[in-house]
GROMACS .gro file of C-alpha atoms in nm:
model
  268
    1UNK     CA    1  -3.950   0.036   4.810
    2UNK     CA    2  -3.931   0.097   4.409
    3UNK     CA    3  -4.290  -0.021   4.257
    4UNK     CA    4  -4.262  -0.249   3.989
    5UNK     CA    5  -4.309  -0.003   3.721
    6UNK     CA    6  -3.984   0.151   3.856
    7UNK     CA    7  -3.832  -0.163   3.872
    8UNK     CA    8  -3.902  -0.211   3.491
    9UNK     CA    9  -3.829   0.112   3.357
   10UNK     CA   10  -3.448   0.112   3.541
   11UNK     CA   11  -3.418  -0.265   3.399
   12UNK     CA   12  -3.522  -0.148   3.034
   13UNK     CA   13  -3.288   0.128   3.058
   14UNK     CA   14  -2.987  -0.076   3.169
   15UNK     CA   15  -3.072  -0.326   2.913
   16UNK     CA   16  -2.866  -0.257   2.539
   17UNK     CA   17  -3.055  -0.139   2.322
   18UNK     CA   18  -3.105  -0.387   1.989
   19UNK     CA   19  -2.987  -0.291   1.642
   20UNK     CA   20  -3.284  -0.086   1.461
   21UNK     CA   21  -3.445  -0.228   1.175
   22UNK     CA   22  -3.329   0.062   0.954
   23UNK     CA   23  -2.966   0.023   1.074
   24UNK     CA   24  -2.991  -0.294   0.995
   25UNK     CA   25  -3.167  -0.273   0.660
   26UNK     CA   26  -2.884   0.004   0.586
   27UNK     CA   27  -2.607  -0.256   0.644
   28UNK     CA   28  -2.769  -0.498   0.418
   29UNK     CA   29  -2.815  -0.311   0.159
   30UNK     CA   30  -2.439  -0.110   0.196
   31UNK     CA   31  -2.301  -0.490   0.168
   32UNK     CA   32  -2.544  -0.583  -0.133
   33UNK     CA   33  -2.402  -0.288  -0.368
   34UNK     CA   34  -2.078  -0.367  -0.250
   35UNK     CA   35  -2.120  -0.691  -0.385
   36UNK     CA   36  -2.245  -0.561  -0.703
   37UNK     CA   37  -1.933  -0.335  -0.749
   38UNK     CA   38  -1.694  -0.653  -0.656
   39UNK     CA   39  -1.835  -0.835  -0.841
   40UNK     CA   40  -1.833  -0.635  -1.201
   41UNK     CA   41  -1.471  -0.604  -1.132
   42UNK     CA   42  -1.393  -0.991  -1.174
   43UNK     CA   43  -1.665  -1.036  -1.396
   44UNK     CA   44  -1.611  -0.775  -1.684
   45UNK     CA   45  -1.935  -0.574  -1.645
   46UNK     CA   46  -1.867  -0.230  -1.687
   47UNK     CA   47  -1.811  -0.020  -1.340
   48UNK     CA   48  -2.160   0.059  -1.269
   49UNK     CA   49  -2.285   0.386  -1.175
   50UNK     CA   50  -2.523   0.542  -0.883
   51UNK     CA   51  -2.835   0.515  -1.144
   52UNK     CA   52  -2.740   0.207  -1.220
   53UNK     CA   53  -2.715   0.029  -0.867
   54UNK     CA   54  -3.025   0.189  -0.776
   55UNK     CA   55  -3.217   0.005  -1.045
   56UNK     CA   56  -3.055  -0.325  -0.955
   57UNK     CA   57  -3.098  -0.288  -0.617
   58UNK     CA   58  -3.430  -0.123  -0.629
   59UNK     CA   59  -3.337   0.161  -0.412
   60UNK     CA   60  -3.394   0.519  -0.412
   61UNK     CA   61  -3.129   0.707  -0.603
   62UNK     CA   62  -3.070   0.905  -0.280
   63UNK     CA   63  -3.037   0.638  -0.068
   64UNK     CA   64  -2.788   0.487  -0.310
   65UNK     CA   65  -2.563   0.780  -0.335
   66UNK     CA   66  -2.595   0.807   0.069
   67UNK     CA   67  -2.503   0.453   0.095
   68UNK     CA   68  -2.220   0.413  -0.179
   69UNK     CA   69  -2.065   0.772   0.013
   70UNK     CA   70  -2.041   0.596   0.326
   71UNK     CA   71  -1.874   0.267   0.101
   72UNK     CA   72  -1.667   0.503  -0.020
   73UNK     CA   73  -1.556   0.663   0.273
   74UNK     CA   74  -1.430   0.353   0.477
   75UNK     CA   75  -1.190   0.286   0.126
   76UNK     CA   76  -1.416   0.007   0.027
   77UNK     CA   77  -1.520   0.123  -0.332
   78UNK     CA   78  -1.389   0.450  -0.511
   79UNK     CA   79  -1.519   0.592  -0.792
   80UNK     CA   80  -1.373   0.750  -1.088
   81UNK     CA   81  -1.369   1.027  -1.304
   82UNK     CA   82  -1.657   0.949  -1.481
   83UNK     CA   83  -1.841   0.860  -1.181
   84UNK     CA   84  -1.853   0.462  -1.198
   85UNK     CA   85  -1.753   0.292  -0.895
   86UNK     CA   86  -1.458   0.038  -0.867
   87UNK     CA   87  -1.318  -0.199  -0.547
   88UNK     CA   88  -1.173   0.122  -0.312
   89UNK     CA   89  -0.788   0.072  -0.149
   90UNK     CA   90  -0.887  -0.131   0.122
   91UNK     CA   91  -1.033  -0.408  -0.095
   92UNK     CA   92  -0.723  -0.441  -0.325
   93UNK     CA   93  -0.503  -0.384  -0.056
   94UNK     CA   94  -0.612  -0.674   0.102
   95UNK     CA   95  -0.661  -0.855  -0.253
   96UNK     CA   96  -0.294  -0.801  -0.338
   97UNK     CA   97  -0.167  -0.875  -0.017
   98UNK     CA   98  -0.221  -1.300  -0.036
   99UNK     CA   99  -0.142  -1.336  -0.404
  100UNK     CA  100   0.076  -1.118  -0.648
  101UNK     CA  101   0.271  -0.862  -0.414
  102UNK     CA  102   0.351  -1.176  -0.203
  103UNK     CA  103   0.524  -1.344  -0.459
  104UNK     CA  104   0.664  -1.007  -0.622
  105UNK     CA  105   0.815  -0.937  -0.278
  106UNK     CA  106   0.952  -1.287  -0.266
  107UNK     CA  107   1.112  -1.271  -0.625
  108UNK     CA  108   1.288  -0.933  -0.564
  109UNK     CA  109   1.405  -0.951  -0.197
  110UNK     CA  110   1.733  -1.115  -0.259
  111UNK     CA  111   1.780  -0.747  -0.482
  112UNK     CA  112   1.655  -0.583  -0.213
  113UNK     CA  113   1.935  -0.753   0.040
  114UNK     CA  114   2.172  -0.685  -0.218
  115UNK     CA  115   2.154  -0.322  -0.227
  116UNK     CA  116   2.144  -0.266   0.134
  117UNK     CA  117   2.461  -0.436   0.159
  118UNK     CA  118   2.636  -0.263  -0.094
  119UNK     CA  119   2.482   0.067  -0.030
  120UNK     CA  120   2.469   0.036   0.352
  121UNK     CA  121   2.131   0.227   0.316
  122UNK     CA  122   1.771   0.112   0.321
  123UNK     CA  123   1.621  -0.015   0.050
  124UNK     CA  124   1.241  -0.056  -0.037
  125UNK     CA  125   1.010  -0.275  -0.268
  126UNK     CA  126   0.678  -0.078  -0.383
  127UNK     CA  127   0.387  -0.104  -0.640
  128UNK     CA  128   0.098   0.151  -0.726
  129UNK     CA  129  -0.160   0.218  -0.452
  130UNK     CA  130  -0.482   0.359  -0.526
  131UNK     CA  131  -0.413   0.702  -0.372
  132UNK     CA  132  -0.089   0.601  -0.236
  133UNK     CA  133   0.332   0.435  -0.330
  134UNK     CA  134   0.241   0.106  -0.153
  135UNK     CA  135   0.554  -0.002  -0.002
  136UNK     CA  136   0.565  -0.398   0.056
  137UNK     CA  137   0.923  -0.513   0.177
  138UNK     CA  138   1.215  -0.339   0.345
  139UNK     CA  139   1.597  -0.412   0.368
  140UNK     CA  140   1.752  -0.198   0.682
  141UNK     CA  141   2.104  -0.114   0.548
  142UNK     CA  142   2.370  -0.082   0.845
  143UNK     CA  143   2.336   0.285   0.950
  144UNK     CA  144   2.149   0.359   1.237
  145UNK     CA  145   2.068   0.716   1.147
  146UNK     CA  146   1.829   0.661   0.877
  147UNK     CA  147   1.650   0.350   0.954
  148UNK     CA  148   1.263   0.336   0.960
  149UNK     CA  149   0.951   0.114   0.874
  150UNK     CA  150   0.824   0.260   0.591
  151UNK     CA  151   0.580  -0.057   0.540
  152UNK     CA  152   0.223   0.064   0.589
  153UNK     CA  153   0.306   0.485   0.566
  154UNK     CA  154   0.133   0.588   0.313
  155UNK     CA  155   0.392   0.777   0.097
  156UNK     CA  156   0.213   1.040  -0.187
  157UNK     CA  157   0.301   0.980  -0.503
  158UNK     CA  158   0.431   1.345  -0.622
  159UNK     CA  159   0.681   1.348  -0.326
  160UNK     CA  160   0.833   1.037  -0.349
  161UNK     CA  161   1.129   0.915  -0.571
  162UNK     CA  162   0.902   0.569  -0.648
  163UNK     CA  163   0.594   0.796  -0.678
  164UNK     CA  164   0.765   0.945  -0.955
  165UNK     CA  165   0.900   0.663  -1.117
  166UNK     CA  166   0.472   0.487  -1.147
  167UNK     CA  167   0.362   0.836  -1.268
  168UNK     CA  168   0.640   0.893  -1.523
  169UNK     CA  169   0.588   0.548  -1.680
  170UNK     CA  170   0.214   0.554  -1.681
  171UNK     CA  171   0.114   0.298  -1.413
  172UNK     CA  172  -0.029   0.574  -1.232
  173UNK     CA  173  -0.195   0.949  -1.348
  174UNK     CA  174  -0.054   1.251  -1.202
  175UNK     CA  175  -0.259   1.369  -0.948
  176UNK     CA  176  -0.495   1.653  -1.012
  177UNK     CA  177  -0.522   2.034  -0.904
  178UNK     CA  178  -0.272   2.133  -0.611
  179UNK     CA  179  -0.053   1.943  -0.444
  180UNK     CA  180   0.045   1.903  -0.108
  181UNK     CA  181   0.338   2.083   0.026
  182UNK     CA  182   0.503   1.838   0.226
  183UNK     CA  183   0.811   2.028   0.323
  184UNK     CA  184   0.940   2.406   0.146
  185UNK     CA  185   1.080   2.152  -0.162
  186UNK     CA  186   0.818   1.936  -0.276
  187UNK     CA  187   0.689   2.022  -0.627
  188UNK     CA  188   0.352   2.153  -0.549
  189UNK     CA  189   0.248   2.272  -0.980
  190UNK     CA  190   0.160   2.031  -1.243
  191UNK     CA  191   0.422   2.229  -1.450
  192UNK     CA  192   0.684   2.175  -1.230
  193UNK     CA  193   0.589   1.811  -1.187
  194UNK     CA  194   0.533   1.699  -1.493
  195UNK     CA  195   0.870   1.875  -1.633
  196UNK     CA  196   1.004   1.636  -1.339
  197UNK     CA  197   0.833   1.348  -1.479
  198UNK     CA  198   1.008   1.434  -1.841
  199UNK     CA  199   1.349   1.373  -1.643
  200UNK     CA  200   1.279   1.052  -1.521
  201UNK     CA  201   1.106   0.885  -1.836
  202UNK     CA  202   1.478   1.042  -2.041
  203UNK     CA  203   1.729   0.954  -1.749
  204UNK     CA  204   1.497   0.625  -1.632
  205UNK     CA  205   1.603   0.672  -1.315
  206UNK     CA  206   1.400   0.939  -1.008
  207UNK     CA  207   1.523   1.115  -0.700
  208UNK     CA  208   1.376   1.304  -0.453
  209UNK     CA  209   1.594   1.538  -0.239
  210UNK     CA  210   1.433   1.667   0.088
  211UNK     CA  211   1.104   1.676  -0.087
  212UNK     CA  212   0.918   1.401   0.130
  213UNK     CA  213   1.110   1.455   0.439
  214UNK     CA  214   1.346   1.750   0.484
  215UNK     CA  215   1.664   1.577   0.493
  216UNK     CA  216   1.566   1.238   0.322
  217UNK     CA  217   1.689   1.134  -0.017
  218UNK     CA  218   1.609   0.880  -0.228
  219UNK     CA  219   1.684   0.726  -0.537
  220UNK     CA  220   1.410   0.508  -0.728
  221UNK     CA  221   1.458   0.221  -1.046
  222UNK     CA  222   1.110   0.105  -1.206
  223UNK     CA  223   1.148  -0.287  -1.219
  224UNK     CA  224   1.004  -0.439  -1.571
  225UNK     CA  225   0.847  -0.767  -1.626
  226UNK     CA  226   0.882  -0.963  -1.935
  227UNK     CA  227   0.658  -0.744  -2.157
  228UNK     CA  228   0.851  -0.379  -2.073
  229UNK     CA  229   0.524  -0.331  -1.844
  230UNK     CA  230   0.679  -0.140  -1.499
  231UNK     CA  231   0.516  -0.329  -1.220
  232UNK     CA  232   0.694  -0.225  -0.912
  233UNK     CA  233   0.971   0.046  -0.820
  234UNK     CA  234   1.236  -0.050  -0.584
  235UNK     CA  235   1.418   0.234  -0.392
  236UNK     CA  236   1.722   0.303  -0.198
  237UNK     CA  237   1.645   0.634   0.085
  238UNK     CA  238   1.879   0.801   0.305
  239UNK     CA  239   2.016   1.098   0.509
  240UNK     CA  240   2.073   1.385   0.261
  241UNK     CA  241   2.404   1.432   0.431
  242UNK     CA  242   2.542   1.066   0.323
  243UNK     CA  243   2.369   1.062   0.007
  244UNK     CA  244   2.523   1.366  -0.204
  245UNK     CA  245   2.501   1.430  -0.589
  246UNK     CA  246   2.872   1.222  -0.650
  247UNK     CA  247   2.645   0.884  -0.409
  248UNK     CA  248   2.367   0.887  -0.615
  249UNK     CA  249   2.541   0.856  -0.915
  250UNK     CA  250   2.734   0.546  -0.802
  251UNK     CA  251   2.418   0.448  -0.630
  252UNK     CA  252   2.209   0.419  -0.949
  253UNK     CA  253   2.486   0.225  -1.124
  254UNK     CA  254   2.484  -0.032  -0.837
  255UNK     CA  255   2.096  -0.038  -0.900
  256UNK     CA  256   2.115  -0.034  -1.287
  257UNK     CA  257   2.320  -0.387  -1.226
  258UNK     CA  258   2.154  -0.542  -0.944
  259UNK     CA  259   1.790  -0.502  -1.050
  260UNK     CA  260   1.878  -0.582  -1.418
  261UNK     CA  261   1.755  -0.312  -1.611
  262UNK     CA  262   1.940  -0.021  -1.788
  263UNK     CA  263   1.882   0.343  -1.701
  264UNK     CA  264   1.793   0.482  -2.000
  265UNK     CA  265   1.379   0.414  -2.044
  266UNK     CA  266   1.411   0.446  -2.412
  267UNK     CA  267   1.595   0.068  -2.391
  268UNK     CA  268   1.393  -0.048  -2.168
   0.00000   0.00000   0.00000
């Protein structure tokens, strides 16, 4: 028969084990700077930086920056060039998602059925991601070959037709240092990207030809609001085999009309 120290020791060991005081203390304090950075976002404080949430938060500088680069991470908070942290993709993805994309995506989805009707192609809706084209409504045109979800992919800016269109108008920088080859005809220099970029802000209109996908194109139109400010790109993507050099030009004529604005950028 087991003795009764036995007996405890096998209980103690089958028992979970409780949260540690320092994990815990590292949650609390994790959520308290996240807090802090939320919260100088909606109150116009300046971003603040590591020094300066470790002097609010009476913390170790170290700890801070161990803490904030877990934050940061999980695409809570991000920080920027000049170090000072701002809400990270997850936070506005989920801030956009209940108020302004929702009723964006509800204003332009009669364009969006439109197009796939008269293009017979799929069209998307999109705005500017933090790292990524967020795409936010879809219109399946009536080809089977072609069809996909693009809702929730996250679609790099350099590579994509309504990439192009946010970085050529300025809602977005070009990315820095390399970029990634997708397939043998994405434009992987900042030479040959920002000459790209040149074309689209002149013709107003940007395409992408096996550059995301080999044997996707797509043809992207920013969409204006009242003040000439581009706040969303709406695109029409296809087989390159249906969607030749002679389609795209009728294509972004059929845009041009439906989505209201002209395709020179210069009379925007």
């Amino acid at each position: 028969m087991a003795s009764s120290s036995t007996k405890a020791a096998t209980s103690l060991a089958a028992a979970p084990s409780a949260p540690s005081p320092t994990g815990a203390q590292s949650i609390d304090r994790a959520g308290a700077l996240l807090v802090s950075i939320l919260d100088s976002g909606t109150t116009g404080e300046r971003p603040p930086h590591v020094a300066t949430l470790a002097r609010t938060h009476d913390l170790p500088k170290s700890t801070t920056s161990r803490l904030l680069s877990a934050l940061e991470r999980q695409g809570l908070i991000q920080r920027d060039r000049d170090g000072a942290f701002h809400p990270g993709p997850v936070i506005t993805r989920y801030a956009r998602s209940g108020q302004g994309e929702s009723a964006l995506a509800t204003e332009l989805h009669p364009i969006l059925v439109r197009l796939a009707q008269e293009s017979g192609e799929t069209v998307n809706l999109a705005v500017a991601g933090a790292q990524f084209v967020d795409l936010i409504d879809q219109v399946d045109g009536r080809y089977l070959l072609g069809a996909r979800n693009w809702i929730g992919t996250p679609v790099p800016y350099h590579a994509s037709a309504l990439g192009k269109i946010f970085m050529a108008f300025g809602v977005t920088e070009i990315p820095s240092g390399r970029l990634e080859k997708r397939t043998p005809f994405t434009l992987t220099s900042q030479e040959s990207l920002r000459a790209e970029l040149a074309k689209v802000r002149a013709e107003g209109f940007a395409t992408i030809v096996d550059e995301l996908e080999e044997g996707l194109t797509a043809i992207a139109l920013p969409v204006f609001d009242s003040a000439q400010r581009v706040v969303a790109a709406i695109s029409i993507s296809g087989p390159s085999s249906r969607l030749s050099s002679n389609t795209i030009s009728e294509i972004v004529q059929k845009m041009i009309k439906a989505i209201g604005q002209p395709g020179k950028a210069g009379a925007a």
